Amino acid sequence: MRVDVVTIFPDYLAPLDLSIVGRARRSGAVDVHVSDLREHTTDRHRTVDDTPAGGGAGMVMRPEPWGASLDAVVASGRDAGAEGLPRLLVPSPAGLPLTQAMAGELAAEDWLVFACGRYEGIDERVLDEAGESGLFSAVTPVSLGDYVLCGGEVAVLAIVEAVVRLLPGVLGNPASIVEESHSAGLLEHPAYTRPATWRGRQVPATLMSGDHARIARWRRDRALERTAQRRPDLLAALPPGALDDADLAALSVAGWSPDRVREGAGEQDL
Ligand code: 6GU
């Protein structure tokens, strides 16, 4: 996979050299190119922003440097041998929510281009133009959640990490991805390691029993309880048939009747 990132803060993307993503780059699983939007300004002050049309607070990123940068990124990717059209992703709190399903979809792409906005965002015509230019297969605004960051760079770090770990050969132990999809739609169960007793606290006895079926049931029950307590919306959104009788029994012990599960209403334990 090829990934291009356009930003006014290329140094913000330095963590993409580290850890799993850094190793994936060195192995050739992903080829990351970061470019500076200001390279495509033409004035002496290298201006990338201006006041919002219609007035109001904040600044909006001007379209000209964005148009030139995106044209250049696509041209240099093609020169480097990239085939097909890249997908343009625009991090924004007004985007589509990033989910594991979206990460999986993005992991199937050959080429992603990220446009990092700062200030109040990028002039909307840049997205409209990119969508109609024939340079991109699609233009997708993406959000990490319902809160506001100062710019798209941190979101790109998160999105690239979520996607790259799904690429073939990147995780040493694909069993962890299989386990994730097994518990899809639920929060993870709690995890423990040695020592068996720490500051007087025991690892739960079931996990020490060696009984694999009992351990699997215990983990599933803890995942269900946690999800009911912290993210009742996820329980309500499970596809029909996702919960069997044993699951419903575990939830009912935790005070969640089948009706309450369907409603997804609960005290969120924040
Ligand atoms: Cl993707 N970008 C920005 N700037 N803020 C955000 C976000 C993205 N997701 C949540 N807040």
PDB file of C-alpha atoms and ligand atoms in Angstrom, residues 90-95 117 119 142-153 155-156 159, ligand 1:
ATOM      1  CA  VAL A  90      -9.874  14.228   4.738  1.00  0.00           C
ATOM      2  CA  PRO A  91      -9.728  14.077   8.559  1.00  0.00           C
ATOM      3  CA  SER A  92     -12.436  16.308  10.005  1.00  0.00           C
ATOM      4  CA  PRO A  93     -14.720  16.250  13.055  1.00  0.00           C
ATOM      5  CA  ALA A  94     -17.493  16.594  10.425  1.00  0.00           C
ATOM      6  CA  GLY A  95     -16.463  13.331   8.720  1.00  0.00           C
ATOM      7  CA  GLY A 117      -6.588  20.523   7.480  1.00  0.00           C
ATOM      8  CA  TYR A 119      -7.818  25.957  11.498  1.00  0.00           C
ATOM      9  CA  VAL A 142     -13.243  10.871   8.256  1.00  0.00           C
ATOM     10  CA  SER A 143     -13.749  11.653  11.955  1.00  0.00           C
ATOM     11  CA  LEU A 144     -12.161   9.989  14.978  1.00  0.00           C
ATOM     12  CA  GLY A 145     -15.094  10.891  17.206  1.00  0.00           C
ATOM     13  CA  ASP A 146     -17.177  13.678  18.636  1.00  0.00           C
ATOM     14  CA  TYR A 147     -14.536  16.061  19.894  1.00  0.00           C
ATOM     15  CA  VAL A 148     -12.325  18.625  18.202  1.00  0.00           C
ATOM     16  CA  LEU A 149      -8.604  18.290  17.517  1.00  0.00           C
ATOM     17  CA  CYS A 150      -6.458  21.173  16.271  1.00  0.00           C
ATOM     18  CA  GLY A 151      -5.824  19.523  12.923  1.00  0.00           C
ATOM     19  CA  GLY A 152      -5.873  16.312  10.935  1.00  0.00           C
ATOM     20  CA  GLU A 153      -2.322  15.139  11.698  1.00  0.00           C
ATOM     21  CA  ALA A 155      -6.075  11.658  13.169  1.00  0.00           C
ATOM     22  CA  VAL A 156      -3.810  10.476  10.332  1.00  0.00           C
ATOM     23  CA  ILE A 159      -6.062   6.010  10.938  1.00  0.00           C
TER      24      ILE A 159
HETATM   25 CL1  6GU B   1     -10.411  13.454  12.007  1.00  0.00          CL
HETATM   26  N1  6GU B   1      -9.924  15.941  12.758  1.00  0.00           N
HETATM   27  C1  6GU B   1     -10.023  16.962  13.608  1.00  0.00           C
HETATM   28  N2  6GU B   1      -9.441  18.117  13.304  1.00  0.00           N
HETATM   29  N3  6GU B   1     -10.687  16.900  14.742  1.00  0.00           N
HETATM   30  C2  6GU B   1     -11.253  15.730  15.026  1.00  0.00           C
HETATM   31  C3  6GU B   1     -11.187  14.624  14.193  1.00  0.00           C
HETATM   32  C4  6GU B   1     -10.506  14.771  13.045  1.00  0.00           C
HETATM   33  N4  6GU B   1     -11.854  13.602  14.742  1.00  0.00           N
HETATM   34  C5  6GU B   1     -12.313  14.072  15.881  1.00  0.00           C
HETATM   35  N5  6GU B   1     -11.951  15.352  16.061  1.00  0.00           N
END
